[in-house]
Amino acid sequence: MAAVAESRSRPRTRPQHVLRGPHARREARVGLLFVAPCFLLFLAFRFGPGIAGLVLGFTDYTIGDSTHFTGLDNFQRMVHDPLFWSSLRVTVVYSVIAVPFTIAASLGLALLTRRAFRGSRLFRSVFFLPVVTSLILASTVFIWIFSTKGPWSSLMGLLGLPEQSWLTDSALVLPALALVGIWSRCGYGMLILLARLQDVPRELEEAALMDGAGPFQRFRHIVAPQLKPAFFFLAVIETTNSFQIFDAIYVMTGGGPANASYSLVYQLYDAGFKYSDLGYASALGCVLFVMTVVVALVQRMVLGREK
Amino acid sequence: MRRRSTTALALAAALCATAAVAGCGSGSGSGSSAKKTVSTWVYPVINDPKANDAYWNGLVKGFEAANPGITVKVSTYPWANRDTALTTALSAGKGPDVAYLIPDQLPAYQRNLVPADQWMTPADKAAFRPSALKAVTVGGTALAAPVLMSSYPLLCDKKVFDAIGETTYPTTWDQLAALAPTLKAKGFYATSYSGDTTATLNMTFYPLLWQAGGDVFSADGTKSAFASDAGVKALTWLKTFVDNGWTPKDLVTTTPQIEQTDLAKNKVACTWQNTAAEVEPFWGKENIVVGPALGDTAAVAYGTVGTLAMFKGANTDAAGKWISYVAQPANSAGLEKPGGYFSPRTDAAPLYPGDAQQEATEKVLGSTDVGPLNKAARDVMGVLAPQIQAALLGKTSPKKALDDAAQAADQLIARKR
């Protein structure tokens, strides 16, 4: 008994799963062998093109022509390109609208479908459906929804707001696109938060209930802290996703009206595939990459300080 | 010892991987010029996939029988994102030997193309309509062989005109504008202008610019020329239509499927942005009135030319024979007729004898423009289209919109030269 008590009180100073010796090394090699195909594919189709893109950003690469190293020319050109600043602003504004609302909508849906009730699985499936629906297809429908004669305009009319197409208004086009983004992404966020919510101990909430805590207090002091890692994950994923917004814009507005929805990835696409200016397109890709990494690091500092 | 063997192993693996990657990049596509295989990329000019396959298979069979030793492989790709696919393939060294291109694409791919002078026979060259040959000539060099032509005259919906009791169809800006208030009062639009920036200006704004007497580029192609009095006049005229609700405002920014548009619902009187074949399923053949090209100072319509171009790396002799074979009137007729297109050659037999609409459309071929053949043409569209949108939506004046676009365009043109 005393030995058991001693072993329980002894602090664990060494990790439990560190294996040593020839057997362990053989096992590690086998593990690496299993990982190797995936790792090689990653190198060939993700890491390799990524590095190539980075290098091309410092050249004047155009298809069928000789390529020259141009140093920082593409980046200097970017600094003086008003379209770059405009597309950067569009990307940031879109993200500022889309990311928090997507997480909020995901949280709302997760809390609604958290408890098992009759039809809860059906609701979860329905809420998840937009994630697996083609955004191109959905965007075609949203063009009609947001048109002057569409239901969204009629709804605005009922609320006493002007009946107009949100896609033709420079101030409203990004909120309209963000709505589409939120619609298409909140099902995924719901799933992540739902999984995390299942791990929140019921006893804690019940104890708080006994102590007279209201629903908001229970959520704020018990549920929300438990969801922090999931919020961090969602913030990174959704920010990355919204920085890369392209398909809905391409189908719904073509970057208009008057470049009011012309995003950074749209500019990258046009530079690369419309104007064959692949060096500049690669430089834009580098900036997008740096932006994504910086924002992810900031999010990690703010949201992910605790493990 | 262990470290040395590990290093050797890693080196060998790296070499293997390099060899594998190199192997991936040296496929057939555009290989040596000694090969006798001609890979050809086409698009669904013939909408029906079965008819499209039957046409190309029949042509390949006939060509291979007449030219033993040459193999032709035809692949049909979707229209959507065709430049993305072609650019990517060329970049990877997997591009085709021959591809279907429109004139707008020729300057963009000029570096990759074998000039037609190196493979087009003098007899073929002499047989093309001058406007068709002009449409494939960039900087004095013919880059492709025309295989079909189309024109976009002013089409009017008889049903709409019957509804307002009008029997005279407009042919000029003033006539169309004069009819617009009556049309609006009865719930119709005078026209439907597509201002979506993904739509080519060749079909939308440029015809108005040409009709007003203006042009996109200066004669030597070194400067933009649209910010002229003619340009301001064209944009102001168009803005009047948007401001007065004579054209659907939603279309200034979005392009829905044609069946979702007012054009398909018999709510639009006239269009210069569609062909008879496009509107026929919605208007009915009996309601299509084919007019001349819309005019102001001049009567000019957009028209396109479908071409076959040869890419570097192809066997010039084999690919040249194949292109020449397709371009023969008897062979290209099967490509032209299903879509209502016309032959680009003067030695072709009439394709639509007795069809008054097609005969009227064919008459416009002489007054069509395919759009500017300039390396910076697409870049210029990229800066001009949003400014046109801004002017039409009242965010800026037509003059300022064109001036701002011209300033940006001139920088782009200079960079492309």
Tab-separated table of N, CA, C and O in Angstrom, chain A residues 93-129:
chain	number	residue	atom	x	y	z
A	93	VAL	N	-10.905	43.552	-45.506
A	93	VAL	CA	-12.270	43.909	-45.075
A	93	VAL	C	-13.170	42.676	-45.123
A	93	VAL	O	-13.939	42.414	-44.188
A	94	TYR	N	-13.043	41.906	-46.206
A	94	TYR	CA	-13.853	40.688	-46.312
A	94	TYR	C	-13.576	39.765	-45.127
A	94	TYR	O	-14.500	39.235	-44.504
A	95	SER	N	-12.286	39.591	-44.804
A	95	SER	CA	-11.915	38.689	-43.704
A	95	SER	C	-12.436	39.201	-42.366
A	95	SER	O	-12.909	38.427	-41.538
A	96	VAL	N	-12.341	40.518	-42.189
A	96	VAL	CA	-12.813	41.117	-40.929
A	96	VAL	C	-14.316	40.875	-40.754
A	96	VAL	O	-14.801	40.656	-39.632
A	97	ILE	N	-15.044	40.875	-41.867
A	97	ILE	CA	-16.493	40.607	-41.766
A	97	ILE	C	-16.740	39.107	-41.630
A	97	ILE	O	-17.488	38.653	-40.758
A	98	ALA	N	-16.106	38.337	-42.509
A	98	ALA	CA	-16.465	36.918	-42.626
A	98	ALA	C	-15.999	36.062	-41.444
A	98	ALA	O	-16.763	35.226	-40.949
A	99	VAL	N	-14.765	36.280	-40.985
A	99	VAL	CA	-14.203	35.365	-39.981
A	99	VAL	C	-14.981	35.396	-38.657
A	99	VAL	O	-15.462	34.346	-38.202
A	100	PRO	N	-15.170	36.571	-38.018
A	100	PRO	CA	-15.900	36.549	-36.732
A	100	PRO	C	-17.330	36.040	-36.867
A	100	PRO	O	-17.804	35.281	-36.006
A	101	PHE	N	-17.988	36.447	-37.964
A	101	PHE	CA	-19.385	36.021	-38.122
A	101	PHE	C	-19.487	34.524	-38.422
A	101	PHE	O	-20.450	33.873	-38.031
A	102	THR	N	-18.505	33.995	-39.127
A	102	THR	CA	-18.518	32.554	-39.392
A	102	THR	C	-18.360	31.794	-38.076
A	102	THR	O	-19.082	30.818	-37.815
A	103	ILE	N	-17.426	32.259	-37.231
A	103	ILE	CA	-17.207	31.576	-35.945
A	103	ILE	C	-18.432	31.743	-35.053
A	103	ILE	O	-18.878	30.782	-34.407
A	104	ALA	N	-19.019	32.948	-35.069
A	104	ALA	CA	-20.220	33.173	-34.247
A	104	ALA	C	-21.367	32.285	-34.718
A	104	ALA	O	-22.076	31.662	-33.899
A	105	ALA	N	-21.558	32.206	-36.044
A	105	ALA	CA	-22.641	31.369	-36.579
A	105	ALA	C	-22.369	29.898	-36.272
A	105	ALA	O	-23.301	29.144	-35.926
A	106	SER	N	-21.102	29.501	-36.369
A	106	SER	CA	-20.737	28.111	-36.065
A	106	SER	C	-21.063	27.796	-34.613
A	106	SER	O	-21.615	26.730	-34.294
A	107	LEU	N	-20.732	28.744	-33.735
A	107	LEU	CA	-20.988	28.549	-32.308
A	107	LEU	C	-22.487	28.447	-32.046
A	107	LEU	O	-22.939	27.562	-31.296
A	108	GLY	N	-23.243	29.326	-32.680
A	108	GLY	CA	-24.700	29.306	-32.510
A	108	GLY	C	-25.283	27.962	-32.918
A	108	GLY	O	-26.078	27.356	-32.187
A	109	LEU	N	-24.854	27.487	-34.077
A	109	LEU	CA	-25.370	26.204	-34.576
A	109	LEU	C	-24.932	25.052	-33.671
A	109	LEU	O	-25.704	24.121	-33.403
A	110	ALA	N	-23.677	25.115	-33.207
A	110	ALA	CA	-23.165	24.046	-32.334
A	110	ALA	C	-23.946	23.999	-31.024
A	110	ALA	O	-24.297	22.914	-30.536
A	111	LEU	N	-24.237	25.175	-30.456
A	111	LEU	CA	-24.993	25.208	-29.197
A	111	LEU	C	-26.431	24.736	-29.409
A	111	LEU	O	-27.008	24.054	-28.562
A	112	LEU	N	-26.989	25.086	-30.567
A	112	LEU	CA	-28.371	24.672	-30.866
A	112	LEU	C	-28.497	23.160	-30.984
A	112	LEU	O	-29.502	22.569	-30.584
A	113	THR	N	-27.494	22.549	-31.592
A	113	THR	CA	-27.583	21.111	-31.863
A	113	THR	C	-26.734	20.289	-30.891
A	113	THR	O	-26.489	19.105	-31.120
A	114	ARG	N	-26.316	20.931	-29.801
A	114	ARG	CA	-25.417	20.268	-28.862
A	114	ARG	C	-26.096	19.081	-28.191
A	114	ARG	O	-25.551	17.987	-28.114
A	115	ARG	N	-27.259	19.319	-27.655
A	115	ARG	CA	-27.982	18.259	-26.945
A	115	ARG	C	-28.714	17.374	-27.936
A	115	ARG	O	-29.219	17.859	-28.945
A	116	ALA	N	-28.776	16.112	-27.608
A	116	ALA	CA	-29.505	15.180	-28.475
A	116	ALA	C	-31.009	15.407	-28.293
A	116	ALA	O	-31.501	15.422	-27.170
A	117	PHE	N	-31.666	15.672	-29.348
A	117	PHE	CA	-33.125	15.777	-29.312
A	117	PHE	C	-33.642	15.164	-30.603
A	117	PHE	O	-32.862	14.852	-31.520
A	118	ARG	N	-34.920	15.001	-30.685
A	118	ARG	CA	-35.481	14.336	-31.857
A	118	ARG	C	-35.160	15.171	-33.119
A	118	ARG	O	-35.528	16.346	-33.193
A	119	GLY	N	-34.486	14.549	-34.037
A	119	GLY	CA	-34.139	15.246	-35.283
A	119	GLY	C	-32.833	16.021	-35.220
A	119	GLY	O	-32.485	16.720	-36.176
A	120	SER	N	-32.102	15.913	-34.088
A	120	SER	CA	-30.869	16.707	-33.973
A	120	SER	C	-29.840	16.296	-35.034
A	120	SER	O	-29.124	17.135	-35.583
A	121	ARG	N	-29.783	15.003	-35.346
A	121	ARG	CA	-28.823	14.542	-36.365
A	121	ARG	C	-29.180	15.113	-37.738
A	121	ARG	O	-28.317	15.466	-38.527
A	122	LEU	N	-30.487	15.171	-37.997
A	122	LEU	CA	-30.941	15.721	-39.273
A	122	LEU	C	-30.524	17.188	-39.381
A	122	LEU	O	-29.993	17.625	-40.411
A	123	PHE	N	-30.752	17.934	-38.269
A	123	PHE	CA	-30.374	19.349	-38.278
A	123	PHE	C	-28.882	19.517	-38.505
A	123	PHE	O	-28.448	20.367	-39.290
A	124	ARG	N	-28.082	18.679	-37.808
A	124	ARG	CA	-26.624	18.766	-37.982
A	124	ARG	C	-26.243	18.516	-39.451
A	124	ARG	O	-25.408	19.206	-40.021
A	125	SER	N	-26.886	17.509	-40.050
A	125	SER	CA	-26.582	17.178	-41.454
A	125	SER	C	-26.971	18.339	-42.361
A	125	SER	O	-26.222	18.695	-43.284
A	126	VAL	N	-28.136	18.911	-42.100
A	126	VAL	CA	-28.609	20.016	-42.945
A	126	VAL	C	-27.665	21.212	-42.817
A	126	VAL	O	-27.295	21.828	-43.819
A	127	PHE	N	-27.240	21.513	-41.584
A	127	PHE	CA	-26.330	22.649	-41.385
A	127	PHE	C	-24.972	22.396	-42.029
A	127	PHE	O	-24.274	23.339	-42.406
A	128	PHE	N	-24.597	21.118	-42.143
A	128	PHE	CA	-23.296	20.788	-42.720
A	128	PHE	C	-23.344	20.745	-44.256
A	128	PHE	O	-22.315	20.827	-44.920
A	129	LEU	N	-24.540	20.618	-44.787
A	129	LEU	CA	-24.723	20.450	-46.234
A	129	LEU	C	-24.003	21.519	-47.089
A	129	LEU	O	-23.358	21.169	-48.087
